[in-house]
Tab-separated table of N, CA, C and O in Angstrom:
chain	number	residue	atom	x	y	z
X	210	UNK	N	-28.941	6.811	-39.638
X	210	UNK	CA	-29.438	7.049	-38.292
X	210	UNK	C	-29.257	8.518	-37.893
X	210	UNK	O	-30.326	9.034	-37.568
X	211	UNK	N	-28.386	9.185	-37.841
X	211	UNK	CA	-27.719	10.739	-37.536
X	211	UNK	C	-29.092	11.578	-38.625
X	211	UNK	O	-30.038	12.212	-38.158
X	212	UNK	N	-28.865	11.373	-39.890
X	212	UNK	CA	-30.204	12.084	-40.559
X	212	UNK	C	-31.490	11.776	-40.071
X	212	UNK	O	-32.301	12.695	-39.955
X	213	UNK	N	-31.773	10.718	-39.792
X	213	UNK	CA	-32.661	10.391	-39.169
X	213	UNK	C	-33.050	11.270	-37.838
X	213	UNK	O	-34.195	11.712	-37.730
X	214	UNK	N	-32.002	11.522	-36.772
X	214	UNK	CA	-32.187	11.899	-35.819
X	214	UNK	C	-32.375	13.489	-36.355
X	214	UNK	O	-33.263	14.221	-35.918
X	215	UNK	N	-31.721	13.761	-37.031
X	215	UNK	CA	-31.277	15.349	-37.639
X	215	UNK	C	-32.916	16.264	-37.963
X	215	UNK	O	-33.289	17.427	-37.805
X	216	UNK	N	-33.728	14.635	-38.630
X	216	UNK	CA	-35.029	14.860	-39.449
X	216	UNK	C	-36.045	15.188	-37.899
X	216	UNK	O	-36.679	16.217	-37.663
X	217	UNK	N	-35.944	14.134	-37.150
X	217	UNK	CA	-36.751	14.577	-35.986
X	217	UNK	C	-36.765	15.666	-34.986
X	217	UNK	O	-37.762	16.222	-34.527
X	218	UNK	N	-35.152	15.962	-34.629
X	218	UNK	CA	-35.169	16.953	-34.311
X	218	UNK	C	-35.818	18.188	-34.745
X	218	UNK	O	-36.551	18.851	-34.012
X	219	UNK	N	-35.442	18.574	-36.334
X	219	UNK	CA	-36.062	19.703	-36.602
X	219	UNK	C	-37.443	19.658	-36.975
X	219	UNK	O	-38.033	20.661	-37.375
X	220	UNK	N	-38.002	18.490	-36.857
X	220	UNK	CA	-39.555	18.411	-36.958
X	220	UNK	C	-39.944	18.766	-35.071
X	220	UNK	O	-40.607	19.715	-34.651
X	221	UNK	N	-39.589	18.175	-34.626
X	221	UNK	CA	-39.622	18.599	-33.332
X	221	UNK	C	-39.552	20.132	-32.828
X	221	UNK	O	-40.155	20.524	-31.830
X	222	UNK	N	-38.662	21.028	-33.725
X	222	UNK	CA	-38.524	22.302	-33.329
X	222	UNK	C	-39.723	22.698	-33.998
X	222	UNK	O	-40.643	23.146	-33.313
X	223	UNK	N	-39.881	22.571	-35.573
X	223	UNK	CA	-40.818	23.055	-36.484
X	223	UNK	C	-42.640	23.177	-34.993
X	223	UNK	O	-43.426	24.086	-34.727
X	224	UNK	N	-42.522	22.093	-34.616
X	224	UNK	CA	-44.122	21.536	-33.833
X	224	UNK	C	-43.736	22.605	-32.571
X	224	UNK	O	-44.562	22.576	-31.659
X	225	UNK	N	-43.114	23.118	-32.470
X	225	UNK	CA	-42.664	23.757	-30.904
X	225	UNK	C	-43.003	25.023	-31.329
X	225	UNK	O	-43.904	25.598	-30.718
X	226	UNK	N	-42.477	25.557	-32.228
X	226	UNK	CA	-42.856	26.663	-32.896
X	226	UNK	C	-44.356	26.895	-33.236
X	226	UNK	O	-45.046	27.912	-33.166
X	227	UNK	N	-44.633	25.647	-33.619
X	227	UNK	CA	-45.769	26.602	-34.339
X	227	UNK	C	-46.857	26.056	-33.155
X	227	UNK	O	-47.960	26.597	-33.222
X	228	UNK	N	-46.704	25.194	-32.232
X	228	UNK	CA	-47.603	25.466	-31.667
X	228	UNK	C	-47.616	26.784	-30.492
X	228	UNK	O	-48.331	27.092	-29.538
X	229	UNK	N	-46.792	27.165	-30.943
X	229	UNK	CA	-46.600	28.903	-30.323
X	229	UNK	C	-46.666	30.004	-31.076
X	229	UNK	O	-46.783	31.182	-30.737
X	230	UNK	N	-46.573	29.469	-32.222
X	230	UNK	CA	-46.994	30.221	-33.259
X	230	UNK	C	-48.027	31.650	-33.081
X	230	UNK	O	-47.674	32.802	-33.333
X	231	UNK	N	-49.431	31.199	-32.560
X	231	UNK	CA	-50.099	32.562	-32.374
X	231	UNK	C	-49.826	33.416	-31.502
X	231	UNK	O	-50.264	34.555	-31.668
X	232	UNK	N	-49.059	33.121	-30.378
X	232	UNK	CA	-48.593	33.541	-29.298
X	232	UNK	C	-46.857	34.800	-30.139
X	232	UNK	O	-46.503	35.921	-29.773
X	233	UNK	N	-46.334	34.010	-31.120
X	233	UNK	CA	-44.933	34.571	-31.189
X	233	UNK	C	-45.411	35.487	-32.706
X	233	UNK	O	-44.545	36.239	-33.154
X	234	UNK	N	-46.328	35.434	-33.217
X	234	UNK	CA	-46.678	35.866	-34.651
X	234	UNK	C	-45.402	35.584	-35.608
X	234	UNK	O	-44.896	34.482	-35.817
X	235	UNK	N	-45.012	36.788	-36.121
X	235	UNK	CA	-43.602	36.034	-37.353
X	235	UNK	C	-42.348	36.617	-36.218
X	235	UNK	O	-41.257	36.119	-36.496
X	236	UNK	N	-42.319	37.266	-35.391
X	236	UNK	CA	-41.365	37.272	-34.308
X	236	UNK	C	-40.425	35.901	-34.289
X	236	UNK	O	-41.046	34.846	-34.165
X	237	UNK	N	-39.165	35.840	-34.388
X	237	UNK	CA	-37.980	34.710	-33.989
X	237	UNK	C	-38.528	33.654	-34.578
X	237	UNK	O	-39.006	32.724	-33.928
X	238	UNK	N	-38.506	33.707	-36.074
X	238	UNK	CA	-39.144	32.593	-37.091
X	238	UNK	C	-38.229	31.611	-36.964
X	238	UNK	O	-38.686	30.470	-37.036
X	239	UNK	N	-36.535	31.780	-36.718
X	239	UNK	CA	-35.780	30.689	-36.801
X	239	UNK	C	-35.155	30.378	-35.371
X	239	UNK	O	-34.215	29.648	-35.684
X	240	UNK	N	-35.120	30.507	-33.910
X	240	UNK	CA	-34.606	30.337	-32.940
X	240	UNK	C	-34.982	28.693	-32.689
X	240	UNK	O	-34.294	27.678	-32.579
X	241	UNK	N	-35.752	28.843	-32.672
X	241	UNK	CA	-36.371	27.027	-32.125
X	241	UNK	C	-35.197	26.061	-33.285
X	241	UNK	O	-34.927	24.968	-32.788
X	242	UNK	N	-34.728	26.224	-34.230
X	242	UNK	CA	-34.660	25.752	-35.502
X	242	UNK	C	-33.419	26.102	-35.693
X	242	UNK	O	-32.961	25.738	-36.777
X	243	UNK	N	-32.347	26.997	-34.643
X	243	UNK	CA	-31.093	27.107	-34.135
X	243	UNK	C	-30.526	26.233	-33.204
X	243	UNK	O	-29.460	25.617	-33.227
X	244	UNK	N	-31.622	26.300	-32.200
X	244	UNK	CA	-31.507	25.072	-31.281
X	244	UNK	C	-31.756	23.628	-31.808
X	244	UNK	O	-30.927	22.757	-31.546
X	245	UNK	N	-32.329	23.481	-32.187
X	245	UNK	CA	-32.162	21.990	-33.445
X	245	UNK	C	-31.130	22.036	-33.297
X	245	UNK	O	-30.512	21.558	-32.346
X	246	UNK	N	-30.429	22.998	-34.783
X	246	UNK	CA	-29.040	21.997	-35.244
X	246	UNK	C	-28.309	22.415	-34.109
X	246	UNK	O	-27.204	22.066	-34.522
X	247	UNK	N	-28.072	22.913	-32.952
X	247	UNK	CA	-26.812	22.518	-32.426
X	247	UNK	C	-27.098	21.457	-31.666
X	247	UNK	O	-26.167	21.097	-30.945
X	248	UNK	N	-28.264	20.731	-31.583
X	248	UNK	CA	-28.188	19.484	-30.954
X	248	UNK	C	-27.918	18.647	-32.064
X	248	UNK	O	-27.136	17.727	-31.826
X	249	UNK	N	-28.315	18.719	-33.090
X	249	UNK	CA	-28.187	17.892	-34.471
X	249	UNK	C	-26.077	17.650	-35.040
X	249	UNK	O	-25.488	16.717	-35.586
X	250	UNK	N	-25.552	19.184	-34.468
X	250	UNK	CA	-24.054	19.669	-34.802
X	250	UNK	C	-23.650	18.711	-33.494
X	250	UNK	O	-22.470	18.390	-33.629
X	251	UNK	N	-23.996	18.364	-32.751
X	251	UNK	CA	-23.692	17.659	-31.075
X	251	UNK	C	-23.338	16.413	-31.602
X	251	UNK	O	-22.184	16.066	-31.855
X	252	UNK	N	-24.405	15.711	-31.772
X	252	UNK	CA	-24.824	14.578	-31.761
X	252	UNK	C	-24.615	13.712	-33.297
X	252	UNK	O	-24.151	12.579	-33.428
X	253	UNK	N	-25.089	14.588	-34.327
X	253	UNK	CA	-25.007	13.722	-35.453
X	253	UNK	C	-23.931	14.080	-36.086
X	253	UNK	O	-23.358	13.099	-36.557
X	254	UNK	N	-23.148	15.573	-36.405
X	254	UNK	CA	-21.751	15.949	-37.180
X	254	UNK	C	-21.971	17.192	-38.323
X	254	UNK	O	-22.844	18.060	-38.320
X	255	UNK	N	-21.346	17.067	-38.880
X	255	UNK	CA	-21.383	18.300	-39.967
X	255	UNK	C	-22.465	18.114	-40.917
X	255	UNK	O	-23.129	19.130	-41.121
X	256	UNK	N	-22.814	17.047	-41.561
X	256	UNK	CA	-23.687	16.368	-42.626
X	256	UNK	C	-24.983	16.482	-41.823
X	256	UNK	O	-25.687	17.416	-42.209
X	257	UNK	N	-25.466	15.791	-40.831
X	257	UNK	CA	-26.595	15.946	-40.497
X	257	UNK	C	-27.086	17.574	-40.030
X	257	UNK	O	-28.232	17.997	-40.187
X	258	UNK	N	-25.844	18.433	-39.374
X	258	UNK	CA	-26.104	19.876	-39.068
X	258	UNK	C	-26.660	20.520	-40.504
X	258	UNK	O	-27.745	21.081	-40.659
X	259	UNK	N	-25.761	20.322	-41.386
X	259	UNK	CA	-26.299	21.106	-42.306
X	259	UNK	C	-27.240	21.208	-42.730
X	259	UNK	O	-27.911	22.215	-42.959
X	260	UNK	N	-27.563	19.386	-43.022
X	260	UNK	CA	-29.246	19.394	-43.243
X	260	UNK	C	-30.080	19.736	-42.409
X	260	UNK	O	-31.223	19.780	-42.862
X	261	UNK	N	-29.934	20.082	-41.029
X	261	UNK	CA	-30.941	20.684	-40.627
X	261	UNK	C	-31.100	22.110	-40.551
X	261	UNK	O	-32.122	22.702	-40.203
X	262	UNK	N	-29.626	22.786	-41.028
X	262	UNK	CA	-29.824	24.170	-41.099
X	262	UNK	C	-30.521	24.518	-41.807
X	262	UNK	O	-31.155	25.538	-41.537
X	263	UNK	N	-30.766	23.736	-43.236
X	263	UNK	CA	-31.518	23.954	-44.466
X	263	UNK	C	-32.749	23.428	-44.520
X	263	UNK	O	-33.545	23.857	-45.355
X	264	UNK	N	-33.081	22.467	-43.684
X	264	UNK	CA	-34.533	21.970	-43.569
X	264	UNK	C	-34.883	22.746	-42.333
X	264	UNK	O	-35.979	22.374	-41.913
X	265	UNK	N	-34.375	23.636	-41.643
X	265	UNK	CA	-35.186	24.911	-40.743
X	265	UNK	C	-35.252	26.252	-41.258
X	265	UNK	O	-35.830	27.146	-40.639
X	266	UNK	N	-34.668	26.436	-42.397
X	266	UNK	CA	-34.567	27.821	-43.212
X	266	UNK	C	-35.642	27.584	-43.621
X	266	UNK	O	-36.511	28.424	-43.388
X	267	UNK	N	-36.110	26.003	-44.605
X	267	UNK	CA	-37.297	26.033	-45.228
X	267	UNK	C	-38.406	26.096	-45.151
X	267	UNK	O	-39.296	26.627	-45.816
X	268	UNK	N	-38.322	25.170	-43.760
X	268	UNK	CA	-39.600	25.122	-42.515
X	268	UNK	C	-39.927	26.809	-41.940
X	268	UNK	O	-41.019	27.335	-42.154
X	269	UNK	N	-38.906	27.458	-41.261
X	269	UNK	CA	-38.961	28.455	-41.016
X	269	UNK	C	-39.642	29.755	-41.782
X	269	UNK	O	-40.532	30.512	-41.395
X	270	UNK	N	-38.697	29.719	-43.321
X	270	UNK	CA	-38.989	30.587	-43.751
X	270	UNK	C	-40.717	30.649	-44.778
X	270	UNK	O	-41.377	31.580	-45.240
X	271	UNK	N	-40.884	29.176	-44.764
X	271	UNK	CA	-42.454	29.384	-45.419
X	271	UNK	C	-43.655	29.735	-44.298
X	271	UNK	O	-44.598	30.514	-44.437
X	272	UNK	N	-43.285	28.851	-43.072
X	272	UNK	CA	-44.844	29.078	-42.225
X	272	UNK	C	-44.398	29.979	-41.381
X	272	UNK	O	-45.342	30.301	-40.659
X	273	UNK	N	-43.380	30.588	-41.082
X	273	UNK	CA	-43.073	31.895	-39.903
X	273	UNK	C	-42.866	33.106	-40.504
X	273	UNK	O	-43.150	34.143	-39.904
X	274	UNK	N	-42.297	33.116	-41.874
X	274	UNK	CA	-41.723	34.839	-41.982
X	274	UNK	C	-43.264	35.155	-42.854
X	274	UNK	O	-43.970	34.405	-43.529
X	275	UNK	N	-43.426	36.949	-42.402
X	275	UNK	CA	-44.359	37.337	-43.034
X	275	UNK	C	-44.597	37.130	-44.481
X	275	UNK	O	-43.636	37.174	-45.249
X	276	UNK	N	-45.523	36.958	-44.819
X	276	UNK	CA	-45.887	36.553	-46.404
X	276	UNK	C	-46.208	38.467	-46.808
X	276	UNK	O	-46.742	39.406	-46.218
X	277	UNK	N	-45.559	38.268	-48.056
X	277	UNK	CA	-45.722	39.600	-48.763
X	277	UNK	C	-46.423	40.033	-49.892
X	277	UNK	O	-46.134	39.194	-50.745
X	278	UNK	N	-47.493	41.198	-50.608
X	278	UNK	CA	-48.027	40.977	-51.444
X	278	UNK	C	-47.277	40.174	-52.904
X	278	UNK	O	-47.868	39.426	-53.682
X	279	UNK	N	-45.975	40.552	-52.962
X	279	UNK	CA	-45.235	40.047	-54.686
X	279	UNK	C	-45.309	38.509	-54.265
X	279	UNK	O	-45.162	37.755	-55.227
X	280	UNK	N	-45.482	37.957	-53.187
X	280	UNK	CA	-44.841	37.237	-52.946
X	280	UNK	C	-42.965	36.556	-52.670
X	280	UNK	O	-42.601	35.704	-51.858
X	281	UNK	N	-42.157	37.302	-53.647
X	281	UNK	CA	-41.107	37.277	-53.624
X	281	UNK	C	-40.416	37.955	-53.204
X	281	UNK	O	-39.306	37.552	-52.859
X	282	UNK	N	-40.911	39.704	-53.011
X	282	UNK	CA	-40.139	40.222	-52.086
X	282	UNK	C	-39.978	40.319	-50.700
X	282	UNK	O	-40.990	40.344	-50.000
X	283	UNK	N	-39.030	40.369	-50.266
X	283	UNK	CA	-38.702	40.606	-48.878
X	283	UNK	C	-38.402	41.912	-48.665
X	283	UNK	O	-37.888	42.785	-49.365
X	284	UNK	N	-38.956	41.858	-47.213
X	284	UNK	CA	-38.523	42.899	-46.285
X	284	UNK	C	-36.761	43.349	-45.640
X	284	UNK	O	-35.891	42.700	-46.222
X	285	UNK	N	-36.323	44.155	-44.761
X	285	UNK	CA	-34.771	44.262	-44.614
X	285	UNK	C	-35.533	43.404	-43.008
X	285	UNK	O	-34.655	42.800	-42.391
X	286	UNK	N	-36.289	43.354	-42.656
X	286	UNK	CA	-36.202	42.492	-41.470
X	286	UNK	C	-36.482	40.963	-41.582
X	286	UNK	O	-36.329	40.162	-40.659
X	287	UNK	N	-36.983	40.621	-43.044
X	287	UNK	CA	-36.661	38.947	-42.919
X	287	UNK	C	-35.673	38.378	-43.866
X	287	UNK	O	-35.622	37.238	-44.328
X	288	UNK	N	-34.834	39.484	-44.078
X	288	UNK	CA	-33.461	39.100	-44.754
X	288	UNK	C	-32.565	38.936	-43.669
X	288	UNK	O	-31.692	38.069	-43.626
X	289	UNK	N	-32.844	39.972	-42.594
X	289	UNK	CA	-31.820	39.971	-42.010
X	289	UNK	C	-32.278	38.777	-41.101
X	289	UNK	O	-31.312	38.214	-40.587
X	290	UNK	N	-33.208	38.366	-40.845
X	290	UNK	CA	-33.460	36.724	-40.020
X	290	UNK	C	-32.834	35.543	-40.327
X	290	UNK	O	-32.314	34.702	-39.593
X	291	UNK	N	-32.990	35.618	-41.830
X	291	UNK	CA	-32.316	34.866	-42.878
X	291	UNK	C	-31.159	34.521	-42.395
X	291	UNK	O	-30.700	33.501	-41.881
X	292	UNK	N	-30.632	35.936	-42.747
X	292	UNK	CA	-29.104	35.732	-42.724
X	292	UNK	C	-27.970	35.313	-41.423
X	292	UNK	O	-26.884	34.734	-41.422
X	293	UNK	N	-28.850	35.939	-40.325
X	293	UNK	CA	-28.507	35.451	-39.282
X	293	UNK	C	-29.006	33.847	-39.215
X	293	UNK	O	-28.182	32.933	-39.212
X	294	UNK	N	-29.817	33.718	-39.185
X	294	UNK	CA	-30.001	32.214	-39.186
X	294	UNK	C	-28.714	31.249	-39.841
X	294	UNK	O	-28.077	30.348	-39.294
X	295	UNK	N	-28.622	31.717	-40.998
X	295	UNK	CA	-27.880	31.034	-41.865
X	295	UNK	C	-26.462	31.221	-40.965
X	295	UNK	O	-25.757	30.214	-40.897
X	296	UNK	N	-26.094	32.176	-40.419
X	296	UNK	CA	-24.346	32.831	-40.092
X	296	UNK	C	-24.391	31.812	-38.986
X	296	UNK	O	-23.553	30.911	-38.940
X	297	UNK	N	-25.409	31.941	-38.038
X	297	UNK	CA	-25.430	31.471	-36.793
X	297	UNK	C	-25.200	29.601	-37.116
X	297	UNK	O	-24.250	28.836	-36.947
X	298	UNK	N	-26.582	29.436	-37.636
X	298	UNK	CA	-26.864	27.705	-37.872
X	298	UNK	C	-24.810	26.911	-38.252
X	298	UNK	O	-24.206	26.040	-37.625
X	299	UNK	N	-24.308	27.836	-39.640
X	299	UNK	CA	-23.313	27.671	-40.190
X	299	UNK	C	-22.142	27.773	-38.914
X	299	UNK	O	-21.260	26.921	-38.811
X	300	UNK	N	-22.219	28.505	-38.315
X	300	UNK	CA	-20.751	28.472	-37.043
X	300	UNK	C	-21.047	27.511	-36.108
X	300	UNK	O	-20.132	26.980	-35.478
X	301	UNK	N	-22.578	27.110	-35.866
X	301	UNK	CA	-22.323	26.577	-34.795
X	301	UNK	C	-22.071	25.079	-35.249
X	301	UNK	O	-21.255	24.433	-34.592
X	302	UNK	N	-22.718	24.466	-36.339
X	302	UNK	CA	-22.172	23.348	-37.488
X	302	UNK	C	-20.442	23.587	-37.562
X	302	UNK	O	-20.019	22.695	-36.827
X	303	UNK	N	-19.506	24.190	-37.977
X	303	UNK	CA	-18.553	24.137	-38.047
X	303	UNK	C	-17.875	24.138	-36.620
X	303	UNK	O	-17.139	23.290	-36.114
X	304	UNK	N	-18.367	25.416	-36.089
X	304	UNK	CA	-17.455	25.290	-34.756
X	304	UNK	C	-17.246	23.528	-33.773
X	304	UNK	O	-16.289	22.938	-33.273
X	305	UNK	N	-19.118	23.181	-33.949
X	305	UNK	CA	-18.910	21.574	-33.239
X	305	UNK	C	-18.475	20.756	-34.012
X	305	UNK	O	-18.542	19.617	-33.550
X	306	UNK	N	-17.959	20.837	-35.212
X	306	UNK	CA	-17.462	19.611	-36.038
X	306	UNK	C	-15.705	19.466	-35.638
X	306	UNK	O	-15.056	18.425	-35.734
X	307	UNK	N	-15.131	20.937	-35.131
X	307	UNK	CA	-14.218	21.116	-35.143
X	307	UNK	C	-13.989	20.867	-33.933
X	307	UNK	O	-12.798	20.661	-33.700
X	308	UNK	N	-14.808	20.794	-32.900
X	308	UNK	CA	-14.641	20.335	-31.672
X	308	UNK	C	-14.831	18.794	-31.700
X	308	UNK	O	-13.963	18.364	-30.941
X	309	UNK	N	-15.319	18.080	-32.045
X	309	UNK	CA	-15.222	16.931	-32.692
X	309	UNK	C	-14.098	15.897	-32.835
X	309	UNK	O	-13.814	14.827	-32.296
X	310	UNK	N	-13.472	16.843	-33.998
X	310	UNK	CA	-12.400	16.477	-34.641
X	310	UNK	C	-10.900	16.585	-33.682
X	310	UNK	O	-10.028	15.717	-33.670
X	311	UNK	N	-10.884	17.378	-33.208
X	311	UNK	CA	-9.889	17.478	-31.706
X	311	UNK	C	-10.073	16.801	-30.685
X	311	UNK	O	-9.046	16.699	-30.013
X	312	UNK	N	-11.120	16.191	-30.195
X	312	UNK	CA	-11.899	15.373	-29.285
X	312	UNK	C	-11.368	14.220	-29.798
X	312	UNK	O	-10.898	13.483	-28.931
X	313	UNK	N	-11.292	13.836	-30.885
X	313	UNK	CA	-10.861	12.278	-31.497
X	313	UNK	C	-9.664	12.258	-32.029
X	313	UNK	O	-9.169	11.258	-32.551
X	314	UNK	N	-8.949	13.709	-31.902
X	314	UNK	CA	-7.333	13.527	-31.713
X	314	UNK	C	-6.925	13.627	-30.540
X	314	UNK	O	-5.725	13.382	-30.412
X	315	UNK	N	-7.612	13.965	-29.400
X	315	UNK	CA	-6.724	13.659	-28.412
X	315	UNK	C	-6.916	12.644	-27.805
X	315	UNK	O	-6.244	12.286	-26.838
X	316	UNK	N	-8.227	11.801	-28.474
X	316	UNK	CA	-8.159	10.235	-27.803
X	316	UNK	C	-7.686	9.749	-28.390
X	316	UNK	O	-7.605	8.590	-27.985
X	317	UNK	N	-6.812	10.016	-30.025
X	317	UNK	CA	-5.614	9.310	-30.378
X	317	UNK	C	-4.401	9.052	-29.780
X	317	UNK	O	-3.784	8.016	-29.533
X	318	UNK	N	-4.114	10.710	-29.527
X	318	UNK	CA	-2.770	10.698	-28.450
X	318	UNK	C	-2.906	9.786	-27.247
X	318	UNK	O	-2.145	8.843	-27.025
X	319	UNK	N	-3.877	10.118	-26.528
X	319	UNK	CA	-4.274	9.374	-25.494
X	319	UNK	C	-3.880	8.119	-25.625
X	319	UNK	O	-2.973	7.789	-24.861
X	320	UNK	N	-4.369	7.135	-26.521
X	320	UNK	CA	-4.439	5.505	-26.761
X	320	UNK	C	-2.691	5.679	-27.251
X	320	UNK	O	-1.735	5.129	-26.703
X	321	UNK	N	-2.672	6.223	-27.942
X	321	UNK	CA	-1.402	6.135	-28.428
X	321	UNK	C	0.626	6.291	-27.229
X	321	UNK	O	1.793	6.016	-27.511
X	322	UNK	N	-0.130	6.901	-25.891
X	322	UNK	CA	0.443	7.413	-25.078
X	322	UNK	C	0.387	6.498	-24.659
X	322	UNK	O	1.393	5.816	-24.855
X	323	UNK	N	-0.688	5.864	-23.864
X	323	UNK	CA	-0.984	4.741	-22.930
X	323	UNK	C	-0.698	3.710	-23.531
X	323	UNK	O	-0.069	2.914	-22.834
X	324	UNK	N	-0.950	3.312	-24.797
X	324	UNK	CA	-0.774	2.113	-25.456
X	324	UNK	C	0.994	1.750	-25.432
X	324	UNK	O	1.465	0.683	-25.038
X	325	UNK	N	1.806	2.952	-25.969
X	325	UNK	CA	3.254	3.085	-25.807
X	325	UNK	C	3.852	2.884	-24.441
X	325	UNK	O	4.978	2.437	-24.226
X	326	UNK	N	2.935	3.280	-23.509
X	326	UNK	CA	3.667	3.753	-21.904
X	326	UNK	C	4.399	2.190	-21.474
X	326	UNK	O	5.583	2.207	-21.139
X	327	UNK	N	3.812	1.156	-21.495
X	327	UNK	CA	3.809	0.045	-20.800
X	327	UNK	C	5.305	-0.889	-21.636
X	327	UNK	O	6.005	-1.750	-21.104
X	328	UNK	N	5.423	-0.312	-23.127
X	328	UNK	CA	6.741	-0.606	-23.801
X	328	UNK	C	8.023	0.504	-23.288
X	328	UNK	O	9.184	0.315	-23.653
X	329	UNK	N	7.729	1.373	-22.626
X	329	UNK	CA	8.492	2.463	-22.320
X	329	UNK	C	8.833	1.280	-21.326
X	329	UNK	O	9.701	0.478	-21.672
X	330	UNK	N	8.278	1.149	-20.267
X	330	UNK	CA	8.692	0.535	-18.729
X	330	UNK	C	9.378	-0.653	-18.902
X	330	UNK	O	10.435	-0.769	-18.282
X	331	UNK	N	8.933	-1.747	-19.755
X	331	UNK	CA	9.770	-2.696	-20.036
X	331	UNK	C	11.211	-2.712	-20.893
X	331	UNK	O	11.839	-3.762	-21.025
C-alpha cells in the first residue's frame, strides 16, 4: 500500500510538471518530484521515500533535463540539478524517518509511563 501510494504520488508530480512543462522549459526539472517524496517520506517511510526519489530522478531526468547532442554528456547545470535533487530528496527521506522513529519512542515511553502510573498508586 505505502509503494503504492509512493507510485501515485510521483506520477502525480511527473503530470504536474509536465503539464507545465512548456511554460517551465528544462528550468526546476526536479522540484515537483521533491515535493513528492516528502509527502511519500511523511506518509509511507524510508522504503517508499526512496523509491520515489529514484522514480523522480528518472522521470525527471529523461523528459525535463535538456537532451544533448552525445547524448550522454551532461552539462555543469544538469549535474548540478542532479545532485541537488539527490542531496535534498536523500535528507529529507532520512531526516522524516528519523522523526518517525522518535515519534514511536516517545509513544513508547508514554504507554509505558501511563501503563506503570496506576501500579505506582496502588
Amino acid at each position: 500500500m505505502r509503494y503504492g501510494i509512493a507510485c501515485g504520488i510521483t506520477l502525480a508530480a511527473f503530470l504536474l510538471r509536465f503539464v507545465l512543462f512548456g511554460h517551465l522549459d528544462t528550468r526546476i526539472p526536479f522540484a515537483f518530484f521533491l515535493l513528492g517524496v516528502m509527502v511519500v517520506a511523511w506518509y509511507g517511510g524510508l522504503g517508499p521515500a526512496l523509491f520515489a526519489v529514484v522514480a523522480g530522478l528518472l522521470l525527471g531526468g529523461y523528459f525535463f533535463l535538456p537532451r544533448t547532442g552525445s547524448g550522454l554528456a551532461m552539462g555543469d547545470a544538469e549535474r548540478t540539478a542532479i545532485l541537488i535533487y539527490v542531496i535534498n530528496g536523500a535528507l529529507v527521506t532520512f531526516l522524516m524517518d528519523n522523526l518517525h522513529a522518535r515519534i514511536k519512542k516517545l509513544e513508547c515511553e508514554i504507554s509505558q509511563r501511563l501503563g506503570k502510573q496506576p501500579d505506582a498508586e496502588s
